[in-house]
Short mmCIF file of C-alpha atoms in Angstrom, two decimals:
data_model
loop_
_atom_site.label_atom_id
_atom_site.label_comp_id
_atom_site.label_asym_id
_atom_site.label_seq_id
_atom_site.Cartn_x
_atom_site.Cartn_y
_atom_site.Cartn_z
CA MET V 439 -105.82 -50.05 78.87
CA TYR V 440 -107.23 -48.41 81.96
CA SER V 441 -109.14 -50.32 84.68
CA LYS V 442 -110.51 -49.58 88.12
CA VAL V 443 -111.76 -51.67 91.06
CA TYR V 444 -112.37 -50.94 94.74
CA THR V 445 -111.04 -52.05 98.09
CA ALA V 446 -110.58 -50.44 101.54
CA ALA V 447 -107.78 -49.13 103.76
CA LEU V 448 -107.69 -49.53 107.52
CA ASN V 449 -106.91 -46.43 109.56
CA GLY V 450 -106.95 -47.74 113.12
CA VAL V 451 -110.45 -49.20 113.35
CA GLN V 452 -111.79 -46.81 110.70
CA CYS V 453 -112.05 -47.88 107.05
CA ARG V 454 -111.86 -45.79 103.87
CA ILE V 455 -112.83 -46.94 100.40
CA ILE V 456 -109.80 -47.05 98.09
CA SER V 457 -109.89 -47.15 94.30
CA VAL V 458 -107.27 -49.34 92.64
CA GLU V 459 -106.48 -47.90 89.21
CA THR V 460 -104.27 -49.61 86.66
CA ASP V 461 -103.00 -48.47 83.31
CA VAL V 462 -101.32 -50.90 80.92
CA SER V 463 -99.68 -49.33 77.88
CA ASP V 464 -96.95 -49.91 75.31
CA GLY V 465 -93.44 -48.94 76.27
CA LEU V 466 -90.48 -50.17 78.25
CA PRO V 467 -91.72 -53.05 80.49
CA THR V 468 -92.05 -51.67 84.03
CA PHE V 469 -94.33 -52.15 87.03
CA SER V 470 -94.80 -49.01 89.12
CA MET V 471 -97.07 -48.48 92.15
CA VAL V 472 -97.95 -45.11 93.67
CA GLY V 473 -100.34 -43.80 96.32
CA TYR V 474 -98.56 -43.35 99.72
CA LEU V 475 -97.72 -47.03 100.12
CA ALA V 476 -96.13 -48.97 102.98
CA SER V 477 -93.35 -51.41 102.12
CA GLU V 478 -95.62 -54.49 102.29
CA VAL V 479 -97.95 -52.88 99.73
CA ARG V 480 -95.06 -52.14 97.36
CA GLU V 481 -94.07 -55.80 97.61
CA ALA V 482 -97.49 -56.70 96.22
CA GLN V 483 -96.27 -56.28 92.65
CA GLU V 484 -94.04 -59.37 92.91
CA ARG V 485 -96.70 -61.44 94.69
CA VAL V 486 -99.36 -60.42 92.19
CA LYS V 487 -97.27 -61.08 89.07
CA THR V 488 -96.24 -64.52 90.30
CA ALA V 489 -99.76 -65.42 91.47
CA LEU V 490 -101.22 -64.40 88.10
CA ARG V 491 -98.69 -66.45 86.17
CA ASN V 492 -99.15 -69.54 88.36
CA SER V 493 -102.94 -69.19 88.04
CA GLY V 494 -102.71 -69.27 84.23
CA TYR V 495 -102.98 -65.54 83.53
CA PRO V 496 -99.54 -64.33 82.38
CA MET V 497 -99.06 -60.60 81.88
CA HIS V 498 -97.70 -59.17 78.64
CA PRO V 499 -94.42 -57.19 78.77
CA LYS V 500 -96.01 -53.76 79.03
CA ARG V 501 -95.65 -50.56 80.98
CA ILE V 502 -97.85 -51.06 84.05
CA MET V 503 -98.88 -48.29 86.43
CA VAL V 504 -100.96 -48.97 89.57
CA ASN V 505 -102.39 -46.12 91.64
CA LEU V 506 -104.14 -46.51 95.00
CA ALA V 507 -106.27 -43.43 95.54
CA PRO V 508 -106.77 -41.15 97.41
CA ALA V 509 -103.05 -40.56 97.73
CA ASP V 510 -103.24 -38.76 101.09
CA ILE V 511 -104.21 -41.97 102.97
CA ARG V 512 -101.39 -44.30 103.94
CA LYS V 513 -101.97 -47.83 102.66
CA SER V 514 -100.55 -50.68 104.70
CA GLY V 515 -101.17 -54.41 104.96
CA SER V 516 -101.45 -57.13 102.34
CA GLY V 517 -105.15 -56.91 101.53
CA TYR V 518 -104.53 -54.98 98.30
CA ASP V 519 -103.16 -58.01 96.42
CA LEU V 520 -106.51 -59.33 95.20
CA PRO V 521 -107.93 -55.99 93.96
CA ILE V 522 -104.64 -55.21 92.19
CA ALA V 523 -104.74 -58.64 90.53
CA VAL V 524 -108.38 -58.17 89.41
CA ALA V 525 -107.59 -54.71 88.03
CA LEU V 526 -104.68 -56.16 86.04
CA LEU V 527 -106.85 -59.00 84.73
CA ILE V 528 -109.30 -56.40 83.44
CA ALA V 529 -106.51 -54.34 81.87
CA HIS V 530 -105.14 -57.50 80.17
CA HIS V 531 -108.62 -58.40 78.84
CA TYR V 532 -109.01 -61.57 80.91
CA LEU V 533 -112.10 -59.96 82.45
CA PRO V 534 -114.67 -57.53 80.99
CA SER V 535 -114.03 -53.89 81.75
CA ASP V 536 -117.43 -52.59 82.84
CA SER V 537 -118.96 -55.20 85.14
CA PHE V 538 -117.40 -54.68 88.57
CA ALA V 539 -118.12 -51.11 89.68
CA SER V 540 -120.37 -52.42 92.48
CA VAL V 541 -118.04 -55.25 93.59
CA PHE V 542 -115.63 -54.85 96.50
CA PHE V 543 -112.39 -56.89 96.70
CA ALA V 544 -109.91 -57.59 99.52
CA GLY V 545 -107.39 -60.34 100.12
CA GLU V 546 -103.75 -61.37 100.15
CA LEU V 547 -102.36 -63.61 97.42
CA GLY V 548 -99.99 -66.50 97.81
CA LEU V 549 -97.52 -67.20 95.03
CA ASP V 550 -99.64 -70.14 93.89
CA GLY V 551 -102.73 -67.98 93.51
CA SER V 552 -104.30 -68.90 96.83
CA ILE V 553 -106.13 -66.16 98.72
CA CYS V 554 -104.99 -65.77 102.33
CA ARG V 555 -106.73 -64.40 105.43
CA ILE V 556 -106.29 -60.71 106.27
CA PRO V 557 -107.25 -58.62 109.34
CA GLY V 558 -110.05 -56.08 109.46
CA VAL V 559 -112.43 -57.68 106.95
CA LEU V 560 -115.51 -57.13 109.13
CA GLY V 561 -115.03 -53.37 109.11
CA MET V 562 -114.23 -53.37 105.40
CA VAL V 563 -117.49 -55.15 104.53
CA MET V 564 -119.42 -52.74 106.77
CA GLU V 565 -117.85 -49.79 104.96
CA ALA V 566 -118.50 -51.40 101.56
CA ARG V 567 -122.20 -51.78 102.39
CA LYS V 568 -122.32 -48.18 103.60
CA ALA V 569 -120.69 -47.01 100.34
CA GLY V 570 -123.35 -48.78 98.26
CA PHE V 571 -121.50 -51.85 96.98
CA THR V 572 -123.75 -54.83 96.25
CA SER V 573 -121.22 -57.64 96.73
CA CYS V 574 -117.84 -58.41 98.29
CA ILE V 575 -115.25 -61.01 97.40
CA ILE V 576 -112.96 -61.76 100.32
CA PRO V 577 -110.71 -64.64 101.48
CA GLN V 578 -112.57 -67.85 102.26
CA GLU V 579 -111.11 -67.86 105.78
CA ASN V 580 -112.61 -64.40 106.37
CA ALA V 581 -116.00 -65.33 104.95
CA PRO V 582 -117.70 -66.00 108.34
CA GLU V 583 -116.85 -62.53 109.69
CA GLY V 584 -117.90 -60.83 106.46
CA GLY V 585 -121.09 -62.89 106.35
CA VAL V 586 -122.45 -61.36 109.56
CA ILE V 587 -123.09 -58.08 107.69
CA GLN V 588 -126.58 -58.00 106.24
CA GLY V 589 -127.56 -56.04 103.13
CA ILE V 590 -124.59 -57.01 100.97
CA ALA V 591 -123.73 -60.28 99.21
CA VAL V 592 -120.51 -61.75 100.63
CA TYR V 593 -118.50 -64.41 98.83
CA GLY V 594 -115.44 -66.24 100.12
CA ALA V 595 -112.81 -67.39 97.60
CA ALA V 596 -109.90 -69.76 98.15
CA THR V 597 -107.99 -69.05 94.92
CA LEU V 598 -107.64 -66.36 92.29
CA ARG V 599 -109.00 -68.73 89.64
CA GLU V 600 -112.20 -69.13 91.68
CA VAL V 601 -112.60 -65.35 91.64
CA VAL V 602 -112.17 -65.18 87.87
CA ASN V 603 -114.66 -68.02 87.29
CA HIS V 604 -117.16 -66.27 89.56
CA LEU V 605 -116.79 -62.94 87.79
CA LEU V 606 -117.14 -64.64 84.39
CA ARG V 607 -120.16 -66.59 85.73
CA VAL V 608 -118.47 -69.86 84.82
CA LYS V 609 -118.82 -71.20 88.36
CA GLU V 610 -120.23 -68.81 90.93
CA LEU V 611 -119.11 -68.77 94.54
CA SER V 612 -121.51 -69.58 97.35
CA GLN V 613 -122.88 -66.62 99.27
CA VAL V 614 -122.06 -66.60 102.99
CA THR V 615 -124.69 -65.45 105.50
CA ILE V 616 -124.36 -65.60 109.30
CA ASN V 617 -127.29 -64.83 111.60
CA ILE V 618 -125.91 -62.89 114.57
CA GLU V 619 -129.08 -63.06 116.63
CA GLU V 620 -129.20 -66.86 116.37
CA LYS V 621 -125.60 -67.11 117.54
CA LEU V 622 -126.23 -64.76 120.46
CA GLN V 623 -129.43 -66.57 121.37
CA LEU V 624 -127.63 -69.91 121.30
CA GLN V 625 -124.99 -68.47 123.62
CA GLY V 626 -127.71 -67.20 125.95
CA GLN V 627 -129.20 -70.68 126.16
CA MET V 628 -125.93 -72.10 127.49
CA THR V 629 -126.89 -72.07 131.15
CA GLU V 630 -123.95 -74.11 132.35
CA MET V 631 -121.12 -71.68 132.87
CA ALA V 632 -117.54 -72.91 132.97
CA GLU V 633 -116.86 -70.52 135.86
CA ASP V 634 -119.68 -69.79 138.31
CA PHE V 635 -119.92 -67.68 141.47
CA ALA V 636 -121.43 -70.72 143.16
CA ASP V 637 -117.89 -72.16 143.21
CA ILE V 638 -116.68 -69.40 145.56
CA HIS V 639 -117.26 -70.07 149.25
CA GLY V 640 -117.63 -67.14 151.62
CA GLN V 641 -116.28 -63.76 150.43
CA THR V 642 -119.69 -62.13 150.82
CA MET V 643 -118.37 -58.56 150.68
CA ALA V 644 -116.16 -59.16 147.63
CA LYS V 645 -118.97 -60.89 145.73
CA ARG V 646 -121.33 -58.07 146.63
CA ALA V 647 -118.79 -55.56 145.32
CA ALA V 648 -118.54 -57.54 142.07
CA GLU V 649 -122.34 -57.46 141.73
CA ILE V 650 -122.47 -53.68 142.24
CA ALA V 651 -119.61 -53.21 139.78
CA ALA V 652 -121.40 -55.26 137.13
CA ALA V 653 -124.74 -53.51 137.71
CA GLY V 654 -123.31 -50.03 137.13
CA MET V 655 -120.21 -50.97 135.06
CA HIS V 656 -118.00 -49.56 137.82
CA ASN V 657 -114.27 -50.14 138.16
CA LEU V 658 -113.28 -52.56 140.93
CA LEU V 659 -110.09 -53.18 142.92
CA LEU V 660 -109.77 -56.35 145.00
CA THR V 661 -107.14 -56.42 147.75
CA GLY V 662 -106.21 -59.51 149.71
CA GLN V 663 -103.62 -62.08 150.62
CA PRO V 664 -102.36 -64.60 148.05
CA GLY V 665 -104.75 -67.46 147.36
CA VAL V 666 -107.92 -65.97 148.88
CA GLY V 667 -109.86 -65.91 145.58
CA LYS V 668 -109.27 -62.51 143.94
CA THR V 669 -108.68 -63.94 140.47
CA MET V 670 -111.54 -66.43 140.85
CA ILE V 671 -113.95 -63.56 141.51
CA ALA V 672 -112.60 -61.48 138.63
CA ARG V 673 -112.90 -64.34 136.14
CA ARG V 674 -116.58 -64.80 137.00
CA ILE V 675 -117.62 -61.18 136.50
CA PRO V 676 -118.28 -61.54 132.72
CA GLY V 677 -120.76 -64.29 133.62
CA ILE V 678 -122.99 -61.83 135.50
CA LEU V 679 -122.89 -59.12 132.85
CA PRO V 680 -125.78 -58.89 130.36
CA PRO V 681 -125.34 -60.68 127.03
CA LEU V 682 -124.02 -58.71 124.09
CA HIS V 683 -126.58 -56.86 121.99
CA PRO V 684 -126.18 -57.57 118.22
CA ASP V 685 -124.85 -54.04 117.64
CA GLU V 686 -122.36 -54.47 120.49
CA ALA V 687 -121.31 -57.87 119.13
CA LEU V 688 -120.54 -56.27 115.75
CA GLU V 689 -118.65 -53.40 117.39
CA VAL V 690 -116.53 -55.69 119.56
CA SER V 691 -115.94 -58.18 116.73
CA HIS V 692 -114.78 -55.36 114.45
CA ILE V 693 -112.04 -54.37 116.91
CA HIS V 694 -110.87 -57.97 117.24
CA SER V 695 -111.00 -58.36 113.46
CA VAL V 696 -108.59 -55.43 113.07
CA ALA V 697 -106.30 -56.92 115.73
CA GLY V 698 -106.44 -60.36 114.10
CA THR V 699 -107.85 -62.01 117.24
CA LEU V 700 -111.35 -62.77 115.96
CA PRO V 701 -112.29 -66.48 116.27
CA LYS V 702 -113.01 -68.55 113.16
CA GLU V 703 -116.75 -68.30 113.84
CA GLY V 704 -116.51 -64.68 112.67
CA ILE V 705 -118.31 -63.10 115.62
CA LEU V 706 -117.72 -62.68 119.34
CA VAL V 707 -120.78 -63.82 121.29
CA ARG V 708 -119.46 -63.24 124.82
CA ARG V 709 -118.17 -60.10 126.45
CA PRO V 710 -114.38 -59.86 126.28
CA PHE V 711 -112.27 -60.71 129.31
CA ARG V 712 -108.67 -59.59 128.84
CA MET V 713 -105.98 -60.49 131.37
CA PRO V 714 -102.58 -59.11 130.26
CA HIS V 715 -99.42 -60.05 132.17
CA HIS V 716 -97.89 -57.36 134.40
CA THR V 717 -94.82 -57.16 132.12
CA ILE V 718 -96.93 -55.64 129.34
CA THR V 719 -95.64 -52.39 127.86
CA ALA V 720 -97.60 -49.16 127.73
CA ALA V 721 -97.89 -49.42 123.94
CA ALA V 722 -99.24 -52.97 124.10
CA LEU V 723 -101.77 -51.94 126.74
CA ALA V 724 -103.06 -48.79 125.05
CA GLY V 725 -102.29 -49.73 121.46
CA GLY V 726 -99.74 -48.31 119.08
CA GLY V 727 -96.79 -49.25 116.97
CA ALA V 728 -95.53 -47.80 113.70
CA ILE V 729 -98.92 -48.76 112.25
CA PRO V 730 -101.16 -48.38 115.33
CA GLN V 731 -103.11 -51.46 116.35
CA PRO V 732 -105.70 -51.89 119.14
CA GLY V 733 -104.16 -52.63 122.53
CA GLU V 734 -105.53 -54.64 125.44
CA ILE V 735 -107.61 -51.65 126.55
CA SER V 736 -109.51 -51.64 123.25
CA LEU V 737 -109.71 -55.43 123.05
CA ALA V 738 -111.58 -55.25 126.38
CA HIS V 739 -114.16 -52.83 124.89
CA ARG V 740 -117.66 -53.62 126.22
CA GLY V 741 -116.11 -56.18 128.55
CA VAL V 742 -113.64 -56.59 131.41
CA LEU V 743 -109.96 -55.66 131.58
CA TYR V 744 -108.43 -57.58 134.49
CA LEU V 745 -105.04 -56.46 135.82
CA ASP V 746 -103.73 -59.01 138.31
CA GLU V 747 -100.99 -57.86 140.70
CA LEU V 748 -101.69 -54.22 139.84
CA PRO V 749 -98.66 -52.67 141.62
CA GLU V 750 -96.33 -54.89 139.55
CA PHE V 751 -97.34 -53.17 136.30
CA GLN V 752 -95.08 -50.46 134.95
CA ARG V 753 -96.15 -47.09 136.29
CA GLU V 754 -96.11 -45.65 132.76
CA ALA V 755 -98.55 -48.33 131.62
CA LEU V 756 -100.89 -47.74 134.57
CA GLU V 757 -101.01 -43.99 134.07
CA ILE V 758 -102.10 -44.54 130.46
CA LEU V 759 -105.33 -46.00 131.85
CA ARG V 760 -106.49 -42.68 133.27
CA GLN V 761 -107.66 -40.97 130.08
CA PRO V 762 -109.47 -44.02 128.58
CA MET V 763 -111.23 -44.65 131.90
CA GLU V 764 -112.67 -41.13 131.74
CA GLU V 765 -113.37 -40.78 128.02
CA GLY V 766 -113.99 -44.33 126.82
CA GLU V 767 -111.51 -44.15 123.95
CA VAL V 768 -107.78 -44.14 123.22
CA ARG V 769 -106.20 -41.49 121.00
CA ILE V 770 -102.83 -42.19 119.41
CA SER V 771 -101.02 -39.55 117.38
CA ARG V 772 -98.53 -40.42 114.66
CA SER V 773 -96.96 -38.45 111.83
CA SER V 774 -99.40 -40.19 109.48
CA GLY V 775 -102.41 -38.98 111.47
CA GLN V 776 -104.45 -39.53 114.61
CA TYR V 777 -105.94 -42.91 115.45
CA VAL V 778 -108.93 -43.36 117.76
CA PHE V 779 -109.70 -46.75 119.31
CA PRO V 780 -112.84 -47.50 121.39
CA ALA V 781 -112.08 -48.28 125.05
CA ASP V 782 -115.33 -48.47 127.02
CA PHE V 783 -114.38 -51.19 129.48
CA MET V 784 -114.79 -52.19 133.11
CA LEU V 785 -111.46 -52.23 134.94
CA VAL V 786 -111.11 -55.01 137.47
CA ALA V 787 -107.78 -55.19 139.28
CA SER V 788 -106.30 -57.07 142.21
CA ARG V 789 -103.32 -56.61 144.49
CA ASN V 790 -101.70 -57.91 147.62
CA PRO V 791 -101.60 -55.56 150.65
CA CYS V 792 -97.76 -55.62 150.68
CA TYR V 793 -94.73 -57.24 149.04
CA CYS V 794 -95.04 -60.51 150.95
CA GLY V 795 -98.84 -60.36 150.75
CA TYR V 796 -99.81 -60.87 154.42
CA TYR V 797 -100.17 -57.37 155.89
CA PRO V 798 -101.79 -56.51 158.32
CA ASP V 799 -101.24 -60.00 159.81
CA ARG V 800 -97.96 -59.23 161.64
CA THR V 801 -97.54 -62.89 162.60
CA ARG V 802 -96.87 -63.63 158.93
CA CYS V 803 -95.97 -60.29 157.31
CA THR V 804 -92.22 -59.64 157.09
CA CYS V 805 -92.42 -56.20 155.45
CA SER V 806 -91.36 -53.00 157.20
CA GLU V 807 -93.68 -50.00 157.35
CA GLY V 808 -91.58 -48.27 154.70
CA GLU V 809 -91.78 -51.26 152.37
CA ILE V 810 -95.56 -51.42 152.79
CA ARG V 811 -95.94 -47.73 151.95
CA SER V 812 -93.58 -48.10 149.00
CA TYR V 813 -95.58 -51.03 147.64
CA LEU V 814 -98.97 -49.35 147.98
CA HIS V 815 -97.71 -46.04 146.56
CA ARG V 816 -96.76 -47.74 143.30
CA ILE V 817 -100.36 -47.02 142.32
CA SER V 818 -100.93 -43.28 142.05
CA ARG V 819 -103.73 -41.53 143.90
CA PRO V 820 -105.28 -40.16 140.66
CA LEU V 821 -105.63 -43.73 139.38
CA LEU V 822 -107.06 -44.98 142.68
CA ASP V 823 -109.61 -42.15 142.59
CA ARG V 824 -110.84 -43.46 139.26
CA ILE V 825 -111.62 -46.85 140.77
CA ASP V 826 -115.16 -46.80 142.15
CA LEU V 827 -115.11 -49.82 144.44
CA HIS V 828 -112.29 -51.06 146.69
CA ALA V 829 -113.06 -54.41 148.29
CA GLU V 830 -110.97 -56.49 150.70
CA VAL V 831 -110.90 -60.22 150.05
CA ARG V 832 -110.23 -61.88 153.40
CA PRO V 833 -109.07 -65.43 154.14
CA ILE V 834 -111.93 -67.81 154.82
CA SER V 835 -112.14 -70.42 157.55
CA TYR V 836 -111.94 -74.13 156.92
CA GLN V 837 -115.60 -74.44 157.88
CA GLU V 838 -116.56 -71.97 155.13
CA LEU V 839 -114.34 -73.76 152.62
CA SER V 840 -115.61 -77.25 153.36
CA GLY V 841 -119.18 -76.39 154.35
CA SER V 842 -122.22 -77.59 152.45
CA HIS V 843 -123.83 -74.13 152.29
CA GLN V 844 -125.14 -73.48 148.77
CA GLU V 845 -123.66 -70.27 147.37
CA GLU V 846 -125.53 -68.01 144.96
CA SER V 847 -125.00 -68.89 141.31
CA SER V 848 -123.96 -66.46 138.58
CA ALA V 849 -127.44 -66.80 137.05
CA GLN V 850 -129.08 -65.53 140.25
CA ILE V 851 -126.71 -62.58 140.53
CA ARG V 852 -127.06 -61.80 136.82
CA GLU V 853 -130.83 -61.55 137.21
CA ARG V 854 -130.44 -58.72 139.76
CA VAL V 855 -127.79 -57.05 137.60
CA LEU V 856 -130.10 -57.08 134.58
CA LEU V 857 -132.93 -55.51 136.58
CA ALA V 858 -130.64 -52.74 137.84
CA GLN V 859 -129.33 -52.04 134.34
CA ASP V 860 -132.88 -51.94 133.01
CA ILE V 861 -133.66 -49.20 135.56
CA GLN V 862 -130.61 -47.25 134.37
CA SER V 863 -131.58 -47.73 130.73
CA ARG V 864 -135.01 -46.22 131.36
CA ARG V 865 -133.59 -43.42 133.52
CA TYR V 866 -131.09 -42.26 130.90
CA GLN V 867 -133.29 -42.86 127.86
CA GLY V 868 -132.66 -40.23 125.20
CA THR V 869 -129.17 -39.41 126.50
CA PRO V 870 -125.76 -40.86 125.59
CA ILE V 871 -125.42 -42.17 129.17
CA ARG V 872 -125.81 -45.93 129.52
CA PHE V 873 -124.78 -46.73 133.11
CA ASN V 874 -124.38 -44.91 136.41
CA SER V 875 -120.61 -45.10 136.05
CA GLY V 876 -120.81 -42.84 132.99
CA LEU V 877 -122.89 -40.13 134.66
CA PRO V 878 -121.06 -36.80 134.15
CA ALA V 879 -120.35 -34.67 137.22
CA PRO V 880 -122.55 -31.72 136.05
CA LEU V 881 -125.58 -34.07 135.94
CA LEU V 882 -125.04 -35.61 139.37
CA GLU V 883 -127.30 -33.05 141.04
CA LYS V 884 -130.08 -33.87 138.59
CA TYR V 885 -129.89 -37.67 138.72
CA CYS V 886 -128.44 -38.17 142.22
CA ALA V 887 -130.53 -35.66 144.17
CA LEU V 888 -130.10 -36.11 147.93
CA GLY V 889 -132.36 -35.24 150.85
CA GLY V 890 -131.18 -33.12 153.76
CA LYS V 891 -130.03 -36.04 155.92
CA GLU V 892 -128.30 -37.73 153.01
CA ASP V 893 -126.49 -34.53 152.01
CA ALA V 894 -125.27 -34.00 155.59
CA PHE V 895 -124.04 -37.59 155.67
CA VAL V 896 -122.08 -37.13 152.43
CA GLN V 897 -120.53 -33.91 153.78
CA GLN V 898 -119.40 -35.72 156.92
CA ILE V 899 -117.83 -38.54 154.90
CA TYR V 900 -116.18 -36.07 152.53
CA GLU V 901 -114.49 -34.24 155.39
CA THR V 902 -113.57 -37.17 157.65
CA LYS V 903 -112.16 -39.37 154.84
CA LYS V 904 -110.58 -36.38 153.05
CA LEU V 905 -112.08 -37.41 149.72
CA THR V 906 -111.25 -35.66 146.47
CA ALA V 907 -114.11 -34.27 144.42
CA ARG V 908 -113.67 -37.13 141.94
CA ALA V 909 -113.77 -39.76 144.69
CA CYS V 910 -116.91 -38.18 146.17
CA HIS V 911 -118.66 -38.19 142.80
CA ARG V 912 -117.76 -41.81 142.26
CA MET V 913 -119.11 -42.69 145.69
CA LEU V 914 -122.43 -41.07 144.73
CA ARG V 915 -122.56 -43.07 141.48
CA VAL V 916 -121.93 -46.30 143.39
CA ALA V 917 -124.66 -45.39 145.88
CA HIS V 918 -127.04 -44.81 142.96
CA THR V 919 -126.26 -48.31 141.62
CA ILE V 920 -126.84 -49.81 145.06
CA ALA V 921 -130.20 -48.05 145.17
CA ASP V 922 -131.03 -49.49 141.74
CA LEU V 923 -130.19 -52.99 142.97
CA ASP V 924 -132.42 -52.28 145.94
CA GLY V 925 -135.25 -51.12 143.67
CA SER V 926 -135.27 -47.71 145.33
CA GLU V 927 -135.99 -44.53 143.36
CA LYS V 928 -134.04 -42.36 145.83
CA ILE V 929 -130.59 -42.69 147.35
CA GLY V 930 -130.89 -43.33 151.07
CA ILE V 931 -128.51 -43.35 154.02
CA ARG V 932 -128.15 -47.15 153.80
CA HIS V 933 -127.08 -46.91 150.16
CA LEU V 934 -124.54 -44.20 150.96
CA SER V 935 -123.27 -46.16 153.97
CA GLU V 936 -122.63 -49.21 151.83
CA ALA V 937 -120.94 -47.14 149.13
CA VAL V 938 -118.58 -45.67 151.75
CA ARG V 939 -117.50 -49.19 152.72
CA TYR V 940 -116.03 -49.57 149.26
CA ARG V 941 -113.63 -46.67 149.60
CA PRO V 942 -110.02 -47.71 150.44
CA SER V 943 -109.24 -48.60 154.05
CA ARG V 944 -106.70 -46.33 155.76
CA PHE V 945 -103.92 -48.90 155.68
CA LEU V 946 -104.45 -49.44 151.93
CA GLU V 947 -104.35 -45.78 150.90
#
């Protein structure tokens, strides 16, 4: 007997609907699977047969053929177990043959018939809804992430027997529904932040740079001696960014679902903050592997990627950052096809000024001039040009550290950031541009028009600091963000002057 049910295949973060066809006929008992399958999918036949038997649904000694179509898409992962099992149950007459054309299945089976968690369920349910399916049956552990998708009935099952009873209407599963907006609103009401800018004493320039970076989603590099607060500042930047929009929350959660890093709640309600160690490989940073998975760059999508001790990272890994920083996505080519991962992130990095960390304080620095140059040149000029703001984090005095002066809180800074981003949203309405940092060079003249004095000032800076065209354009974008924070419609000399301060100092170039 022939049967057919539906599931989905992951191709990077993209999903494709897959039909699982089975044919059970008389003949020499065999179990064959075709359809461009990875090894873990081929192993499904043993898991499925054992799970069916232990669940009380033994298969007759027949000739069994399973086809996962279309055959030109590589199928990997263990999420095909449940749909294969359901198709076989139909073919063996345990289930009716014409009732499940609008039902989507995904899940891994244990040998005892339990249904185990799989990655990528959020995207699969989104694709199922788009394809017109009315209901999904997925692992119970994945139910919260599937339940955030509206417009399709989502059911979580713990065992294969529960699935059969639901399909036979003996005992139906409970539908899972998660309200994203309520979760995001609840997160927005949490005013007490674990990490607040009010905890940082002094460092006025560095905190100002962090505010500008957040307002325009600019890249930021913090340079300073060990222990002066670079990491503390970086960790607090997500707290001054605007809350995730529901569509952004779904987009970010989908990436983490594919990577298997989604929390049990099924949805990410805060912007990502990723802090990989400097020993990370290029593949782990950008994504990849035999079956490409999202890397740290993509896991930081719509959030912050923080690289501490930037010169200590492998040069190959750092150079990989250049293309995603410009295009907002990562492209990985394999023999099986091309994979595209979203990578629209804010890069925040920190470094010491030299190997020992104390330059230019020659009373403490033990590095030679050659060692200092060698250390700083571990970061290429093309990468430095792609970083909009360079801020020095200086040591603070004991009076600043122990003083009773009340520092600005993250909530106060976030209020200004939100106002500046609202100005940008209205300015770029109807275009794909969202922030000043994403303003293309051909549109700079339109959106960053300068007066005569301002243009002469920029020319002087361009020539005296020997800026590249890219660095000059980034300086203009930063000046535009500063003007937005200032509530000014036009870029003035004071905005350009402040933007120039955030270009690298001579001894740090």
